[in-house]
């Protein structure tokens, strides 16, 4: 099938809309007609080179939702017509990590950046010239059609709007789980959310729903701070430095039991400032991604030891995709989780670069691409 997709040809260049060819599903794969794709900061890391794929061109996008159009041999959990969310980390349910309850660390995750399908190590997507295309996290949601392994899809309630469903493929469970799972926020705790974009806003809601006492939102963009207050933050600050004195005063010097870092790009030089607003025996959760080539971290090791603090990494917020995605959408339906107001703007596929400019300039909590399936 010939269609179009947003491709990256080399780092530090714009996305280009090009003709691509999508192959048919093979064993344990499904073809999906895409309806919506979320615009996550992680795809911008492809542009900067912070996340290195195995080759170029890259088909962007790892948040998305659509409808199953075709199933391959051996697929039993899906039928044509099912509405699905694409999980950016596959969950096979069989590897040691999945069996241990760590589906977000599924062994299939080792193949996320290689571009080849996990079913048979061949490419499902090619350019008009026959070049193999490397889809982001084995997905590539910036296209009207996809072929993915069944481990990367989750069936959902058909009443959920596609633009809402798309965000639970990455941003919502990553943020929400950073507070509720990896951060284990408890009732009465004080929590800081550093960076209140899409992931941070979901983390903020997770902290509020978990019963946090004070929720401190920290972001340099005034509009995002205003939005954070609407989502349940009790205080908002432009920087960690500005927040530190107030947090100390409000918490009687105890600081935050949990600090959830959801900035667009993590830098090692900032880690000690985040640990500085973390309480004794508290936990700082690093959710945001840093450049994979960056290895230096500024951290006062003596204070880490003497105050018994924890520095916790997390991927996907510790979520179990097959369990958490439907649960989060059920919370949305019940009015317990506000995803509608996280969607700031919607774009056409050919507006992908405009959408990322808006994200980088702080105008979006989350942008969504609406895909109108087309074939060539």
Tab-separated table of C-alpha atoms in Angstrom:
chain	number	residue	atom	x	y	z
A	1	UNK	CA	0.000	0.000	0.000
A	2	UNK	CA	1.330	3.441	-0.960
A	3	UNK	CA	0.632	6.363	1.360
A	4	UNK	CA	2.495	9.307	2.900
A	5	UNK	CA	4.441	9.832	6.092
A	6	UNK	CA	6.562	12.385	7.940
A	7	UNK	CA	10.197	11.358	7.421
A	8	UNK	CA	13.437	12.616	8.910
A	9	UNK	CA	16.352	12.313	6.480
A	10	UNK	CA	19.118	13.545	8.788
A	11	UNK	CA	19.485	15.250	12.152
A	12	UNK	CA	18.723	18.958	12.568
A	13	UNK	CA	16.508	19.059	9.476
A	14	UNK	CA	12.723	19.501	9.185
A	15	UNK	CA	10.279	16.622	8.835
A	16	UNK	CA	9.420	15.944	5.184
A	17	UNK	CA	6.127	14.521	3.927
A	18	UNK	CA	7.056	11.790	1.474
A	19	UNK	CA	5.496	8.849	-0.292
A	20	UNK	CA	6.055	5.565	1.517
A	21	UNK	CA	4.934	1.998	0.977
A	22	UNK	CA	3.496	-0.037	3.846
A	23	UNK	CA	3.723	-3.822	3.604
A	24	UNK	CA	1.005	-6.279	4.598
A	25	UNK	CA	0.948	-7.754	8.103
A	26	UNK	CA	2.862	-10.975	8.634
A	27	UNK	CA	2.481	-13.456	11.484
A	28	UNK	CA	1.330	-11.800	14.725
A	29	UNK	CA	1.024	-8.385	13.077
A	30	UNK	CA	-1.911	-6.077	12.379
A	31	UNK	CA	-2.489	-3.254	9.903
A	32	UNK	CA	-4.045	-0.123	11.384
A	33	UNK	CA	-5.793	2.806	9.748
A	34	UNK	CA	-4.508	5.684	11.835
A	35	UNK	CA	-6.777	8.450	13.079
A	36	UNK	CA	-4.659	10.513	15.476
A	37	UNK	CA	-1.029	10.822	16.559
A	38	UNK	CA	0.348	12.669	19.566
A	39	UNK	CA	3.320	14.991	19.177
A	40	UNK	CA	5.688	13.970	21.962
A	41	UNK	CA	9.010	15.654	22.735
A	42	UNK	CA	10.773	12.308	22.247
A	43	UNK	CA	10.256	12.587	18.491
A	44	UNK	CA	12.067	15.919	18.605
A	45	UNK	CA	14.994	14.038	20.183
A	46	UNK	CA	15.242	12.247	16.848
A	47	UNK	CA	15.711	15.604	15.149
A	48	UNK	CA	18.478	16.688	17.543
A	49	UNK	CA	20.157	13.292	17.564
A	50	UNK	CA	19.473	12.821	21.278
A	51	UNK	CA	17.817	9.505	20.469
A	52	UNK	CA	19.885	7.738	17.807
A	53	UNK	CA	17.972	5.379	15.537
A	54	UNK	CA	19.754	2.609	13.650
A	55	UNK	CA	19.507	4.475	10.350
A	56	UNK	CA	17.715	6.997	8.135
A	57	UNK	CA	15.162	7.858	6.918
A	58	UNK	CA	13.073	7.721	10.096
A	59	UNK	CA	9.277	7.685	10.172
A	60	UNK	CA	8.297	9.706	13.221
A	61	UNK	CA	5.570	9.233	15.772
A	62	UNK	CA	5.099	6.869	18.701
A	63	UNK	CA	1.747	7.989	20.148
A	64	UNK	CA	-1.319	7.040	18.167
A	65	UNK	CA	-4.754	5.484	17.844
A	66	UNK	CA	-6.713	3.997	14.978
A	67	UNK	CA	-8.767	1.092	13.643
A	68	UNK	CA	-7.603	-2.422	12.764
A	69	UNK	CA	-7.973	-3.032	9.013
A	70	UNK	CA	-6.183	-6.344	8.535
A	71	UNK	CA	-4.732	-9.085	10.731
A	72	UNK	CA	-1.884	-11.465	10.112
A	73	UNK	CA	-1.579	-15.157	10.809
A	74	UNK	CA	-1.778	-16.165	14.454
A	75	UNK	CA	-3.387	-12.952	15.727
A	76	UNK	CA	-6.075	-13.847	18.261
A	77	UNK	CA	-6.552	-10.729	20.402
A	78	UNK	CA	-7.718	-8.395	17.621
A	79	UNK	CA	-10.363	-8.349	14.919
A	80	UNK	CA	-10.903	-6.089	11.928
A	81	UNK	CA	-12.749	-2.993	13.116
A	82	UNK	CA	-11.275	-2.935	16.636
A	83	UNK	CA	-10.231	0.469	17.945
A	84	UNK	CA	-6.688	0.387	19.284
A	85	UNK	CA	-4.038	2.486	20.963
A	86	UNK	CA	-0.405	1.995	19.988
A	87	UNK	CA	1.865	1.405	22.957
A	88	UNK	CA	5.338	2.813	22.342
A	89	UNK	CA	6.793	-0.089	24.322
A	90	UNK	CA	5.553	-3.518	23.207
A	91	UNK	CA	4.383	-5.949	25.853
A	92	UNK	CA	4.837	-9.594	24.893
A	93	UNK	CA	3.598	-11.003	28.219
A	94	UNK	CA	6.091	-13.854	28.065
A	95	UNK	CA	9.615	-12.539	28.669
A	96	UNK	CA	11.167	-12.489	32.176
A	97	UNK	CA	10.389	-8.780	32.622
A	98	UNK	CA	6.721	-9.162	31.652
A	99	UNK	CA	6.352	-12.194	33.899
A	100	UNK	CA	7.888	-10.232	36.774
A	101	UNK	CA	5.257	-7.508	36.382
A	102	UNK	CA	7.616	-5.136	34.568
A	103	UNK	CA	5.880	-5.003	31.202
A	104	UNK	CA	7.365	-1.546	30.569
A	105	UNK	CA	10.755	-3.301	30.434
A	106	UNK	CA	9.622	-6.013	27.991
A	107	UNK	CA	12.501	-7.633	26.135
A	108	UNK	CA	10.994	-6.425	22.850
A	109	UNK	CA	12.053	-2.956	24.013
A	110	UNK	CA	15.647	-3.791	23.113
A	111	UNK	CA	14.589	-3.583	19.452
A	112	UNK	CA	12.745	-0.250	19.619
A	113	UNK	CA	15.309	1.770	17.681
A	114	UNK	CA	16.449	-0.859	15.167
A	115	UNK	CA	13.640	-0.269	12.662
A	116	UNK	CA	13.179	-3.936	11.767
A	117	UNK	CA	9.960	-5.715	12.684
A	118	UNK	CA	10.310	-7.992	15.712
A	119	UNK	CA	8.419	-10.748	13.883
A	120	UNK	CA	11.112	-11.529	11.330
A	121	UNK	CA	13.738	-8.750	11.403
A	122	UNK	CA	12.700	-7.289	8.057
A	123	UNK	CA	11.369	-3.826	7.183
A	124	UNK	CA	7.641	-3.183	6.743
A	125	UNK	CA	8.056	0.351	5.402
A	126	UNK	CA	9.982	1.596	2.356
A	127	UNK	CA	10.308	4.888	0.518
A	128	UNK	CA	9.169	5.368	-3.075
A	129	UNK	CA	12.764	4.545	-4.081
A	130	UNK	CA	12.749	1.311	-2.112
A	131	UNK	CA	14.855	2.504	0.847
A	132	UNK	CA	14.048	0.810	4.160
A	133	UNK	CA	12.388	3.196	6.623
A	134	UNK	CA	13.086	3.111	10.367
A	135	UNK	CA	9.822	3.687	12.292
A	136	UNK	CA	10.099	5.354	15.694
A	137	UNK	CA	9.812	2.662	18.409
A	138	UNK	CA	8.657	0.141	15.785
A	139	UNK	CA	5.549	2.266	15.192
A	140	UNK	CA	5.786	5.429	13.086
A	141	UNK	CA	2.422	7.013	13.875
A	142	UNK	CA	3.056	10.034	11.621
A	143	UNK	CA	1.443	8.187	8.710
A	144	UNK	CA	-2.145	7.253	7.816
A	145	UNK	CA	-1.418	3.508	7.971
A	146	UNK	CA	0.805	1.274	10.071
A	147	UNK	CA	1.743	-2.384	10.355
A	148	UNK	CA	2.782	-3.348	13.877
A	149	UNK	CA	3.294	-6.397	16.039
A	150	UNK	CA	0.252	-7.259	18.129
A	151	UNK	CA	2.354	-6.698	21.269
A	152	UNK	CA	2.402	-2.968	20.410
A	153	UNK	CA	-1.381	-2.531	20.290
A	154	UNK	CA	-4.075	-2.354	22.972
A	155	UNK	CA	-7.794	-2.713	22.235
A	156	UNK	CA	-9.914	0.136	23.625
A	157	UNK	CA	-13.511	1.225	24.090
A	158	UNK	CA	-14.863	2.463	20.743
A	159	UNK	CA	-16.542	5.458	22.396
A	160	UNK	CA	-13.190	7.090	23.222
A	161	UNK	CA	-12.275	9.963	20.857
A	162	UNK	CA	-9.198	9.092	18.834
A	163	UNK	CA	-7.345	12.294	19.760
A	164	UNK	CA	-7.763	11.368	23.437
A	165	UNK	CA	-6.857	7.730	22.898
A	166	UNK	CA	-3.648	8.679	21.093
A	167	UNK	CA	-2.186	10.296	24.202
A	168	UNK	CA	-2.438	7.169	26.326
A	169	UNK	CA	0.096	5.465	24.075
A	170	UNK	CA	2.904	7.372	25.800
A	171	UNK	CA	2.430	10.760	27.472
A	172	UNK	CA	-0.474	10.106	29.825
A	173	UNK	CA	0.651	6.762	31.308
A	174	UNK	CA	4.254	7.949	31.410
A	175	UNK	CA	3.367	11.027	33.445
A	176	UNK	CA	0.573	9.527	35.518
A	177	UNK	CA	2.653	6.454	36.311
A	178	UNK	CA	5.686	8.577	37.222
A	179	UNK	CA	3.628	9.854	40.141
A	180	UNK	CA	1.501	6.839	40.999
A	181	UNK	CA	3.813	3.939	40.184
A	182	UNK	CA	7.480	4.978	40.019
A	183	UNK	CA	7.000	7.857	42.471
A	184	UNK	CA	4.430	6.054	44.608
A	185	UNK	CA	2.904	9.352	45.742
A	186	UNK	CA	0.944	8.818	48.953
A	187	UNK	CA	-1.888	10.850	50.497
A	188	UNK	CA	-0.621	13.925	52.321
A	189	UNK	CA	2.754	14.060	50.590
A	190	UNK	CA	4.202	17.211	49.058
A	191	UNK	CA	5.124	16.826	45.376
A	192	UNK	CA	6.970	18.957	42.818
A	193	UNK	CA	6.417	18.513	39.087
A	194	UNK	CA	9.319	19.986	37.103
A	195	UNK	CA	8.100	20.705	33.565
A	196	UNK	CA	4.349	20.790	32.903
A	197	UNK	CA	3.961	19.874	29.256
A	198	UNK	CA	2.010	16.780	28.248
A	199	UNK	CA	3.855	14.293	30.448
A	200	UNK	CA	4.131	16.751	33.329
A	201	UNK	CA	0.431	17.581	33.275
A	202	UNK	CA	-0.378	13.868	33.463
A	203	UNK	CA	2.086	13.521	36.365
A	204	UNK	CA	0.433	16.469	38.074
A	205	UNK	CA	-2.969	14.813	37.773
A	206	UNK	CA	-1.518	11.563	39.099
A	207	UNK	CA	-0.197	13.364	42.167
A	208	UNK	CA	-3.517	15.123	42.781
A	209	UNK	CA	-5.526	11.908	42.377
A	210	UNK	CA	-3.116	10.140	44.762
A	211	UNK	CA	-3.953	12.684	47.466
A	212	UNK	CA	-0.861	14.887	47.468
A	213	UNK	CA	-1.110	17.788	49.910
A	214	UNK	CA	0.838	20.450	48.032
A	215	UNK	CA	1.637	20.109	44.330
A	216	UNK	CA	4.299	22.542	43.139
A	217	UNK	CA	4.365	23.051	39.359
A	218	UNK	CA	7.654	24.379	37.975
A	219	UNK	CA	7.917	25.617	34.386
A	220	UNK	CA	9.474	28.701	32.745
A	221	UNK	CA	6.405	29.292	30.538
A	222	UNK	CA	3.809	31.458	32.296
A	223	UNK	CA	0.893	30.043	30.282
A	224	UNK	CA	1.828	26.493	31.286
A	225	UNK	CA	1.985	27.533	34.930
A	226	UNK	CA	-1.516	28.971	34.604
A	227	UNK	CA	-2.754	25.739	33.048
A	228	UNK	CA	-1.083	23.706	35.810
A	229	UNK	CA	-3.177	25.512	38.414
A	230	UNK	CA	-6.314	24.511	36.493
A	231	UNK	CA	-5.201	20.871	36.590
A	232	UNK	CA	-4.808	20.931	40.367
A	233	UNK	CA	-1.410	22.429	41.217
A	234	UNK	CA	-1.457	24.391	44.482
A	235	UNK	CA	1.547	26.591	43.634
A	236	UNK	CA	3.478	27.444	40.468
A	237	UNK	CA	7.006	28.755	39.919
A	238	UNK	CA	9.158	29.666	36.934
A	239	UNK	CA	12.292	27.818	38.086
A	240	UNK	CA	13.593	25.427	40.710
A	241	UNK	CA	15.666	28.264	42.168
A	242	UNK	CA	12.567	30.423	42.553
A	243	UNK	CA	10.583	27.536	43.999
A	244	UNK	CA	13.127	26.322	46.563
A	245	UNK	CA	12.619	29.059	49.185
A	246	UNK	CA	8.839	28.897	48.978
A	247	UNK	CA	8.791	25.096	49.114
A	248	UNK	CA	10.979	25.234	52.237
A	249	UNK	CA	8.638	27.739	53.849
A	250	UNK	CA	5.413	25.932	52.932
A	251	UNK	CA	6.717	22.504	54.031
A	252	UNK	CA	8.382	23.805	57.229
A	253	UNK	CA	11.762	22.957	55.799
A	254	UNK	CA	10.978	19.338	54.946
A	255	UNK	CA	10.856	19.921	51.154
A	256	UNK	CA	9.081	17.536	48.759
A	257	UNK	CA	8.557	13.870	49.450
A	258	UNK	CA	8.486	13.311	45.702
A	259	UNK	CA	9.956	15.342	42.816
A	260	UNK	CA	8.854	14.265	39.340
A	261	UNK	CA	11.090	15.595	36.550
A	262	UNK	CA	9.235	15.759	33.240
A	263	UNK	CA	11.224	18.407	31.383
A	264	UNK	CA	11.590	18.069	27.617
A	265	UNK	CA	15.320	17.377	27.856
A	266	UNK	CA	17.195	16.305	30.971
A	267	UNK	CA	20.709	17.669	31.546
A	268	UNK	CA	23.079	16.147	34.088
A	269	UNK	CA	24.042	19.575	35.396
A	270	UNK	CA	20.490	20.082	36.722
A	271	UNK	CA	20.156	16.881	38.735
A	272	UNK	CA	21.524	18.315	41.980
A	273	UNK	CA	19.040	21.205	41.902
A	274	UNK	CA	16.164	18.713	41.637
A	275	UNK	CA	17.621	16.678	44.475
A	276	UNK	CA	17.905	19.901	46.458
A	277	UNK	CA	14.114	20.233	46.677
A	278	UNK	CA	13.722	16.532	47.522
A	279	UNK	CA	13.055	15.711	51.181
A	280	UNK	CA	15.123	13.456	53.403
A	281	UNK	CA	14.416	9.861	52.342
A	282	UNK	CA	12.435	11.344	49.462
A	283	UNK	CA	12.503	10.299	45.821
A	284	UNK	CA	13.364	12.263	42.693
A	285	UNK	CA	11.938	10.525	39.609
A	286	UNK	CA	13.681	11.248	36.313
A	287	UNK	CA	11.066	10.794	33.603
A	288	UNK	CA	12.359	13.214	30.968
A	289	UNK	CA	14.930	11.950	28.488
A	290	UNK	CA	18.495	13.162	28.220
A	291	UNK	CA	20.817	12.837	25.265
A	292	UNK	CA	22.044	9.240	25.120
A	293	UNK	CA	25.587	10.515	24.646
A	294	UNK	CA	25.523	12.612	27.836
A	295	UNK	CA	27.139	10.826	30.792
A	296	UNK	CA	28.117	13.569	33.259
A	297	UNK	CA	25.877	14.362	36.243
A	298	UNK	CA	26.264	17.008	38.936
A	299	UNK	CA	25.243	15.401	42.219
A	300	UNK	CA	26.328	15.910	45.829
A	301	UNK	CA	27.049	12.307	46.739
A	302	UNK	CA	27.552	13.065	50.430
A	303	UNK	CA	24.065	14.583	50.722
A	304	UNK	CA	22.612	11.702	48.731
A	305	UNK	CA	23.998	9.330	51.355
A	306	UNK	CA	23.531	11.412	54.509
A	307	UNK	CA	19.922	12.349	53.732
A	308	UNK	CA	19.099	8.908	52.314
A	309	UNK	CA	17.572	10.300	49.139
A	310	UNK	CA	16.552	8.234	46.128
A	311	UNK	CA	17.183	9.039	42.470
A	312	UNK	CA	14.772	6.940	40.412
A	313	UNK	CA	14.726	6.460	36.674
A	314	UNK	CA	11.515	5.432	34.951
A	315	UNK	CA	10.356	4.391	31.483
A	316	UNK	CA	6.675	4.622	30.553
A	317	UNK	CA	6.039	5.613	34.168
A	318	UNK	CA	6.369	1.958	35.169
A	319	UNK	CA	3.119	1.257	33.318
A	320	UNK	CA	1.748	-2.088	32.208
A	321	UNK	CA	0.403	-1.065	28.774
A	322	UNK	CA	-2.208	-3.807	28.404
A	323	UNK	CA	-3.601	-3.029	31.876
A	324	UNK	CA	-3.033	0.679	32.391
A	325	UNK	CA	-4.118	2.035	29.006
A	326	UNK	CA	-7.719	0.748	29.322
A	327	UNK	CA	-7.830	1.755	32.998
A	328	UNK	CA	-6.710	5.313	32.300
A	329	UNK	CA	-9.301	5.620	29.540
A	330	UNK	CA	-11.980	4.349	31.900
A	331	UNK	CA	-10.952	7.072	34.349
A	332	UNK	CA	-11.264	9.562	31.506
A	333	UNK	CA	-14.795	8.365	30.728
A	334	UNK	CA	-15.764	8.735	34.383
A	335	UNK	CA	-14.440	12.301	34.482
A	336	UNK	CA	-11.625	11.388	36.868
A	337	UNK	CA	-8.790	12.157	34.424
A	338	UNK	CA	-8.776	15.287	32.271
A	339	UNK	CA	-7.220	14.481	28.913
A	340	UNK	CA	-9.420	16.780	26.801
A	341	UNK	CA	-7.801	19.943	28.143
A	342	UNK	CA	-4.317	18.531	27.603
A	343	UNK	CA	-4.948	18.681	23.852
A	344	UNK	CA	-4.077	22.268	22.995
A	345	UNK	CA	-4.079	22.174	19.192
A	346	UNK	CA	-4.724	19.734	16.379
A	347	UNK	CA	-2.751	19.696	13.123
A	348	UNK	CA	-2.730	18.097	9.716
A	349	UNK	CA	0.170	15.797	8.892
A	350	UNK	CA	1.701	18.452	6.632
A	351	UNK	CA	1.755	20.830	9.635
A	352	UNK	CA	4.070	18.582	11.665
A	353	UNK	CA	6.918	21.118	11.706
A	354	UNK	CA	4.540	23.884	12.782
A	355	UNK	CA	3.322	21.666	15.605
A	356	UNK	CA	6.829	21.073	16.889
A	357	UNK	CA	7.611	24.791	16.713
A	358	UNK	CA	4.576	25.410	18.878
A	359	UNK	CA	5.772	22.771	21.333
A	360	UNK	CA	9.294	24.190	21.566
A	361	UNK	CA	7.965	27.721	22.000
A	362	UNK	CA	5.727	26.651	24.880
A	363	UNK	CA	2.358	27.090	23.186
A	364	UNK	CA	1.136	23.515	23.627
A	365	UNK	CA	0.542	21.090	26.413
A	366	UNK	CA	0.098	18.457	23.729
A	367	UNK	CA	-0.380	18.830	19.992
A	368	UNK	CA	-2.196	16.113	18.066
A	369	UNK	CA	-1.985	15.261	14.362
A	370	UNK	CA	-5.319	14.200	12.881
A	371	UNK	CA	-4.719	11.707	10.118
A	372	UNK	CA	-7.084	11.327	7.203
A	373	UNK	CA	-6.087	7.997	5.649
A	374	UNK	CA	-5.038	8.271	2.016
A	375	UNK	CA	-3.542	5.834	-0.418
A	376	UNK	CA	-1.675	6.635	-3.599
